[in-house]
Tab-separated table of C-alpha atoms in Angstrom:
chain	number	residue	atom	x	y	z
E	12	MET	CA	132.680	115.685	126.201
E	13	GLY	CA	132.409	117.383	129.560
E	14	GLY	CA	133.726	120.493	131.242
E	15	SER	CA	131.123	123.249	131.146
E	16	LEU	CA	128.526	121.151	129.337
E	17	LYS	CA	125.157	121.289	131.081
E	18	LEU	CA	122.195	118.919	130.818
E	19	ARG	CA	118.658	119.837	131.637
E	20	ALA	CA	115.313	118.235	130.966
E	21	THR	CA	111.788	119.505	130.568
E	22	VAL	CA	108.318	118.000	130.134
E	23	GLU	CA	106.335	119.421	127.203
E	24	ARG	CA	102.769	118.721	126.121
E	25	PHE	CA	101.229	118.910	122.651
E	26	PRO	CA	97.503	118.373	121.951
E	27	ILE	CA	96.541	115.660	119.482
E	28	ALA	CA	93.980	116.679	116.860
E	29	GLY	CA	90.820	114.709	117.590
E	30	GLY	CA	92.506	112.213	119.895
E	31	PHE	CA	94.282	108.929	119.158
E	32	THR	CA	92.928	105.447	119.900
E	33	ILE	CA	94.585	102.039	119.771
E	34	SER	CA	93.641	98.687	121.298
E	35	ARG	CA	95.080	99.673	124.633
E	36	GLY	CA	93.170	102.951	125.005
E	37	SER	CA	92.925	106.570	123.929
E	38	LYS	CA	94.940	109.718	124.520
E	39	HIS	CA	94.525	113.381	123.650
E	40	GLU	CA	98.024	114.778	124.029
E	41	ALA	CA	101.611	113.830	123.374
E	42	VAL	CA	103.684	114.205	126.546
E	43	ALA	CA	107.403	114.551	125.664
E	44	VAL	CA	110.548	114.756	127.772
E	45	VAL	CA	113.167	116.920	126.086
E	46	ALA	CA	116.858	116.733	126.965
E	47	ARG	CA	118.994	119.814	126.277
E	48	LEU	CA	122.819	119.782	126.253
E	49	SER	CA	124.546	123.146	126.177
E	50	ASP	CA	128.061	124.517	126.489
E	51	GLY	CA	126.780	128.084	126.607
E	52	GLU	CA	127.300	128.600	122.861
E	53	HIS	CA	125.742	125.480	121.249
E	54	GLU	CA	122.678	123.513	122.307
E	55	GLY	CA	121.688	120.011	121.324
E	56	ARG	CA	118.167	118.712	121.842
E	57	GLY	CA	116.585	115.254	121.917
E	58	GLU	CA	112.890	114.326	122.510
E	59	CYS	CA	111.411	111.137	123.831
E	60	VAL	CA	107.908	109.980	124.658
E	61	PRO	CA	107.639	107.719	127.761
E	62	TYR	CA	105.446	104.701	127.068
E	63	ALA	CA	103.523	102.959	129.847
E	64	ARG	CA	103.483	99.665	127.816
E	65	TYR	CA	107.217	99.402	128.643
E	66	GLY	CA	106.816	100.437	132.274
E	67	GLU	CA	107.845	104.017	131.676
E	68	THR	CA	106.363	107.124	133.305
E	69	VAL	CA	106.991	110.770	132.518
E	70	GLU	CA	108.290	111.306	136.047
E	71	GLY	CA	110.639	108.319	135.883
E	72	VAL	CA	112.063	109.267	132.500
E	73	LEU	CA	112.528	112.864	133.544
E	74	ALA	CA	114.435	111.776	136.642
E	75	ALA	CA	116.575	109.351	134.596
E	76	VAL	CA	117.549	112.095	132.178
E	77	GLU	CA	118.352	114.572	134.939
E	78	GLY	CA	120.295	111.824	136.742
E	79	CYS	CA	122.852	111.776	133.914
E	80	ALA	CA	123.893	115.324	134.574
E	81	GLY	CA	126.762	114.179	136.779
E	82	ALA	CA	128.152	111.901	134.062
E	83	LEU	CA	128.905	114.914	131.892
E	84	ALA	CA	131.756	115.893	134.171
E	85	GLU	CA	133.405	112.540	133.474
E	86	GLY	CA	133.135	112.944	129.698
E	87	LEU	CA	129.800	111.437	128.644
E	88	THR	CA	129.860	110.160	125.082
E	89	ARG	CA	127.382	108.253	122.960
E	90	ALA	CA	129.457	105.108	123.572
E	91	THR	CA	129.554	105.480	127.330
E	92	LEU	CA	125.833	106.361	127.370
E	93	GLN	CA	125.026	102.929	125.937
E	94	MET	CA	126.668	101.333	128.971
E	95	LEU	CA	125.400	103.856	131.501
E	96	MET	CA	121.661	103.571	130.692
E	97	PRO	CA	119.374	100.797	129.428
E	98	ALA	CA	117.542	101.068	126.138
E	99	GLY	CA	114.425	103.187	126.429
E	100	ALA	CA	113.001	106.652	126.177
E	101	ALA	CA	115.392	108.400	128.620
E	102	ARG	CA	118.475	107.218	126.788
E	103	ASN	CA	116.888	108.200	123.468
E	104	ALA	CA	116.490	111.813	124.545
E	105	ILE	CA	120.131	112.096	125.669
E	106	ASP	CA	121.565	110.175	122.701
E	107	CYS	CA	119.723	112.390	120.224
E	108	ALA	CA	120.763	115.506	122.137
E	109	LEU	CA	124.403	114.349	121.916
E	110	TRP	CA	124.117	113.861	118.134
E	111	ASP	CA	122.458	117.287	117.738
E	112	PHE	CA	125.082	118.976	119.956
E	113	GLU	CA	127.950	117.491	117.945
E	114	ALA	CA	126.325	118.688	114.740
E	115	LYS	CA	125.797	122.178	116.069
E	116	ARG	CA	129.326	122.423	117.447
E	117	SER	CA	130.999	121.063	114.319
E	118	GLY	CA	128.830	122.873	111.813
E	119	ARG	CA	128.077	119.603	110.078
E	120	ARG	CA	124.836	117.725	109.672
E	121	VAL	CA	124.408	114.402	111.491
E	122	SER	CA	124.119	112.712	108.118
E	123	GLU	CA	127.618	114.017	107.301
E	124	LEU	CA	128.951	112.785	110.638
E	125	LEU	CA	127.601	109.349	109.720
E	126	CYS	CA	129.006	109.580	106.185
E	127	LEU	CA	125.533	109.284	104.724
E	128	PRO	CA	124.414	110.903	101.459
E	129	PRO	CA	122.201	114.026	101.758
E	130	LEU	CA	118.829	113.146	103.154
E	131	ARG	CA	115.847	112.945	100.818
E	132	ALA	CA	112.146	113.346	101.449
E	133	VAL	CA	110.293	110.185	102.486
E	134	LEU	CA	106.684	109.121	102.321
E	135	THR	CA	105.071	108.407	105.714
E	136	ALA	CA	102.025	106.340	106.487
E	137	TYR	CA	99.070	108.266	107.875
E	138	THR	CA	97.436	106.596	110.889
E	139	LEU	CA	93.694	106.021	111.389
E	140	SER	CA	92.663	105.440	115.012
E	141	LEU	CA	90.759	102.323	116.056
E	142	GLY	CA	87.020	102.765	115.628
E	143	THR	CA	83.943	101.120	114.218
E	144	PRO	CA	84.169	99.849	110.639
E	145	GLU	CA	81.933	102.682	109.528
E	146	ALA	CA	83.900	105.343	111.333
E	147	MET	CA	87.241	104.055	110.036
E	148	ALA	CA	85.899	103.884	106.490
E	149	ALA	CA	84.782	107.523	106.768
E	150	LYS	CA	88.177	108.557	108.106
E	151	ALA	CA	89.871	106.659	105.255
E	152	ARG	CA	87.806	108.593	102.697
E	153	GLU	CA	88.742	111.843	104.431
E	154	ALA	CA	92.418	110.807	104.257
E	155	SER	CA	92.281	109.732	100.610
E	156	ALA	CA	95.010	112.273	99.770
E	157	TYR	CA	97.466	110.096	101.732
E	158	PRO	CA	98.622	107.167	99.564
E	159	LEU	CA	99.651	104.911	102.476
E	160	LEU	CA	97.233	104.452	105.394
E	161	LYS	CA	97.950	102.636	108.645
E	162	LEU	CA	94.881	101.181	110.353
E	163	LYS	CA	94.844	100.610	114.087
E	164	LEU	CA	93.012	97.360	114.740
E	165	GLY	CA	91.752	95.736	117.920
E	166	GLY	CA	90.714	92.118	117.468
E	167	PRO	CA	86.903	91.695	117.452
E	168	GLY	CA	85.494	93.333	114.336
E	169	ASP	CA	88.814	93.616	112.531
E	170	GLU	CA	87.666	91.642	109.490
E	171	GLU	CA	84.756	94.086	109.097
E	172	ARG	CA	87.098	97.058	109.563
E	173	LEU	CA	89.456	95.773	106.860
E	174	SER	CA	86.614	95.204	104.423
E	175	ALA	CA	84.983	98.573	105.081
E	176	VAL	CA	88.214	100.547	104.711
E	177	ARG	CA	89.259	98.703	101.548
E	178	GLU	CA	85.807	99.370	100.018
E	179	ALA	CA	86.065	103.048	100.994
E	180	VAL	CA	89.568	103.557	99.508
E	181	PRO	CA	90.108	100.916	96.835
E	182	ALA	CA	93.325	102.457	95.526
E	183	ALA	CA	95.091	103.168	98.825
E	184	ARG	CA	98.064	101.249	100.130
E	185	LEU	CA	97.244	99.748	103.509
E	186	ILE	CA	99.241	98.560	106.498
E	187	VAL	CA	97.694	97.579	109.823
E	188	ASP	CA	98.710	97.489	113.471
E	189	ALA	CA	96.895	95.299	115.974
E	190	ASN	CA	99.012	96.394	118.974
E	191	GLU	CA	99.014	92.815	120.377
E	192	ALA	CA	95.226	92.592	120.333
E	193	TRP	CA	94.703	89.405	118.290
E	194	GLN	CA	94.175	86.016	119.917
E	195	SER	CA	96.129	82.973	118.811
E	196	HIS	CA	93.013	81.122	117.572
E	197	GLU	CA	92.091	83.977	115.220
E	198	ALA	CA	95.498	84.932	113.916
E	199	GLU	CA	95.369	82.800	110.743
E	200	SER	CA	91.859	83.913	109.770
E	201	LEU	CA	92.636	87.566	110.362
E	202	LEU	CA	95.898	87.350	108.398
E	203	ALA	CA	93.816	85.827	105.575
E	204	ALA	CA	91.375	88.747	105.859
E	205	ALA	CA	94.250	91.160	105.642
E	206	ALA	CA	95.457	89.414	102.491
E	207	ARG	CA	92.000	89.708	100.931
E	208	ALA	CA	92.068	93.445	101.721
E	209	ARG	CA	95.468	93.726	99.986
E	210	VAL	CA	97.221	94.791	103.158
E	211	GLU	CA	101.010	95.138	102.738
E	212	LEU	CA	102.043	94.589	106.336
E	213	VAL	CA	100.487	93.421	109.633
E	214	GLU	CA	102.224	94.864	112.694
E	215	GLN	CA	102.407	92.992	116.014
E	216	PRO	CA	99.248	90.904	115.761
E	217	LEU	CA	99.888	88.798	118.880
E	218	PRO	CA	101.105	89.685	122.378
E	219	ALA	CA	104.877	89.946	122.622
E	220	GLY	CA	105.046	87.098	125.095
E	221	ASN	CA	102.823	84.831	122.995
E	222	ASP	CA	104.086	85.156	119.452
E	223	GLU	CA	105.880	81.819	119.026
E	224	MET	CA	103.128	80.441	116.788
E	225	LEU	CA	103.941	82.963	114.079
E	226	ALA	CA	106.917	80.737	113.149
E	227	ASP	CA	104.575	77.817	112.401
E	228	ILE	CA	101.651	79.327	110.565
E	229	ASP	CA	101.163	80.575	107.036
E	230	ARG	CA	101.806	84.298	106.760
E	231	PRO	CA	100.068	85.459	103.579
E	232	VAL	CA	100.914	89.031	104.572
E	233	PRO	CA	104.360	90.001	105.939
E	234	VAL	CA	104.240	90.360	109.742
E	235	CYS	CA	106.213	93.074	111.540
E	236	ALA	CA	107.514	92.950	115.092
E	237	ASP	CA	106.948	96.074	117.221
E	238	GLU	CA	106.332	95.336	120.921
E	239	SER	CA	108.350	92.134	120.490
E	240	ALA	CA	111.413	93.995	119.184
E	241	HIS	CA	113.403	96.532	121.096
E	242	ASP	CA	117.065	96.721	120.146
E	243	SER	CA	119.632	94.798	118.104
E	244	ALA	CA	120.017	92.104	120.808
E	245	SER	CA	116.327	91.241	120.615
E	246	LEU	CA	116.191	90.405	116.891
E	247	ASP	CA	117.868	86.981	116.591
E	248	ALA	CA	115.056	85.266	118.548
E	249	LEU	CA	112.448	86.852	116.303
E	250	ALA	CA	113.786	86.175	112.830
E	251	ALA	CA	111.750	82.981	112.290
E	252	ARG	CA	108.530	84.571	113.530
E	253	TYR	CA	108.543	87.877	111.683
E	254	ASP	CA	109.269	89.264	108.223
E	255	ALA	CA	109.979	92.805	109.328
E	256	VAL	CA	110.801	94.923	112.411
E	257	ASN	CA	109.539	98.305	113.493
E	258	ILE	CA	112.507	100.317	114.731
E	259	LYS	CA	111.625	103.158	117.092
E	260	LEU	CA	114.231	105.358	118.767
E	261	ASP	CA	112.246	105.350	122.014
E	262	LYS	CA	112.646	101.535	122.096
E	263	THR	CA	116.277	101.314	121.005
E	264	GLY	CA	117.345	104.126	123.316
E	265	GLY	CA	118.440	106.529	120.609
E	266	LEU	CA	119.814	106.860	117.088
E	267	THR	CA	123.089	105.134	117.954
E	268	GLU	CA	121.483	101.816	118.817
E	269	ALA	CA	118.787	102.223	116.180
E	270	LEU	CA	121.502	102.227	113.535
E	271	ARG	CA	122.890	98.980	114.940
E	272	THR	CA	119.387	97.513	115.066
E	273	ALA	CA	118.807	98.312	111.403
E	274	GLU	CA	122.129	96.734	110.482
E	275	ARG	CA	121.318	93.567	112.440
E	276	ALA	CA	117.806	93.401	110.905
E	277	ARG	CA	119.253	93.471	107.375
E	278	ALA	CA	121.771	90.746	108.305
E	279	LEU	CA	118.867	88.566	109.417
E	280	GLY	CA	116.880	89.198	106.248
E	281	LEU	CA	114.239	91.307	108.001
E	282	LYS	CA	112.598	94.251	106.274
E	283	ILE	CA	112.428	97.564	108.151
E	284	MET	CA	109.704	99.889	109.223
E	285	VAL	CA	110.754	103.051	110.969
E	286	GLY	CA	108.197	104.277	113.453
E	287	SER	CA	107.720	106.484	116.474
E	288	MET	CA	105.327	107.285	119.261
E	289	VAL	CA	102.890	110.172	118.674
E	290	ALA	CA	105.491	112.925	119.002
E	291	THR	CA	106.644	116.277	117.634
E	292	SER	CA	109.003	116.998	114.793
E	293	LEU	CA	111.950	117.038	117.213
E	294	ALA	CA	111.460	113.273	117.816
E	295	ILE	CA	110.828	112.562	114.122
E	296	ALA	CA	113.924	114.355	112.804
E	297	PRO	CA	116.556	111.799	113.874
E	298	ALA	CA	114.326	108.926	112.770
E	299	LEU	CA	114.356	110.358	109.240
E	300	LEU	CA	117.976	109.181	108.936
E	301	LEU	CA	116.864	105.600	109.416
E	302	ALA	CA	113.869	106.137	107.135
E	303	GLN	CA	116.127	106.647	104.148
E	304	ASP	CA	116.579	102.869	103.846
E	305	ALA	CA	113.242	101.569	105.149
E	306	GLU	CA	110.515	99.682	103.275
E	307	TRP	CA	107.825	101.439	105.336
E	308	VAL	CA	107.915	104.749	107.211
E	309	ASP	CA	105.427	105.603	109.978
E	310	LEU	CA	106.532	108.997	111.185
E	311	ASP	CA	103.249	110.874	111.013
E	312	GLY	CA	103.309	112.055	114.618
E	313	PRO	CA	103.539	115.748	113.740
E	314	LEU	CA	100.668	115.334	111.246
E	315	LEU	CA	98.426	114.074	114.053
E	316	LEU	CA	99.043	117.004	116.395
E	317	ALA	CA	96.912	120.113	116.746
E	318	ARG	CA	100.158	122.023	117.329
E	319	ASP	CA	103.719	121.076	116.450
E	320	ARG	CA	107.065	122.683	117.236
E	321	VAL	CA	108.294	125.744	115.333
E	322	PRO	CA	110.281	125.102	113.262
E	323	GLY	CA	108.963	121.658	112.544
E	324	ILE	CA	109.380	119.087	109.792
E	325	ALA	CA	108.199	120.531	106.509
E	326	HIS	CA	105.803	118.255	104.642
E	327	ASP	CA	103.680	118.137	101.527
E	328	GLY	CA	100.830	115.819	102.486
E	329	ALA	CA	102.512	112.592	103.475
E	330	LEU	CA	105.896	113.572	102.075
E	331	LEU	CA	108.295	114.516	104.935
E	332	PHE	CA	111.284	116.634	104.132
E	333	PRO	CA	114.679	116.542	105.939
E	334	PRO	CA	114.851	118.701	109.090
E	335	GLU	CA	116.382	122.157	109.044
E	336	PRO	CA	119.433	122.553	111.311
E	337	ALA	CA	117.445	124.859	113.626
E	338	LEU	CA	115.217	121.891	114.462
E	339	TRP	CA	117.774	119.099	114.845
E	340	GLY	CA	120.937	117.685	113.399
């Protein structure tokens, strides 16, 4: 793939409705870097969201994407991209743009290129930002139309948050994400509190560099690796500590490696959550291919925005429908 193919990148900003708060802080907009590949007739797009937790900046990711323009002349492919760039947001944008470009040029959906059955609608979790127990319970009641809620937790006060939300929405399915905020000495008691609240999954309770103890304690609720897990090569060391893995394209560096990561997770007996950063429908669309075979789906980014792309992912409440070709793939 080369010749007259051009690559360009842009930074685009989308406001978040009401803001978004996790244990590491708050934000009020999703800042995306979008890669566009064009031969003058067909254009493929891919979106990524740089994440400071992994040392990424918008400026750095933008420069990394633009820096790949010269590789197109030498025939950049998805396979060579894996060797040219490390896993991360920049590679994700280009990898997804390559998939979209191939789909547009061939007139076939990416699911067809991968020999997958036609995509079906999937149910996404709906995320509640970290807040006081009372505030989170109120938000849970407001979101009672969503059958699966994801609670952002933060350590101190989490037992009260779990109790308050469960009392507010006794019939809802719950998963929680501590974003590395729990301390080792409280992990067992908080996992027990999660079990009492009938939580289905606890995501990344301990810091990624301090999660060894998870292999030695009772896990009454399945525990999912997020910040500890990046790509397929990272999973073998985690299999004894975790029961599931959160696969995000911004971590794996695109759909190509995400598919490998899912395959490796299954081989290790790990369940799969498919997640994303707070992003637009363009970032969510390729992740929906992975979501077809996931136990949990957390792709509510477009539902959290005050303004999404047009066209975007169609949805009926928490039910996300496959993307139209005009959006991606």
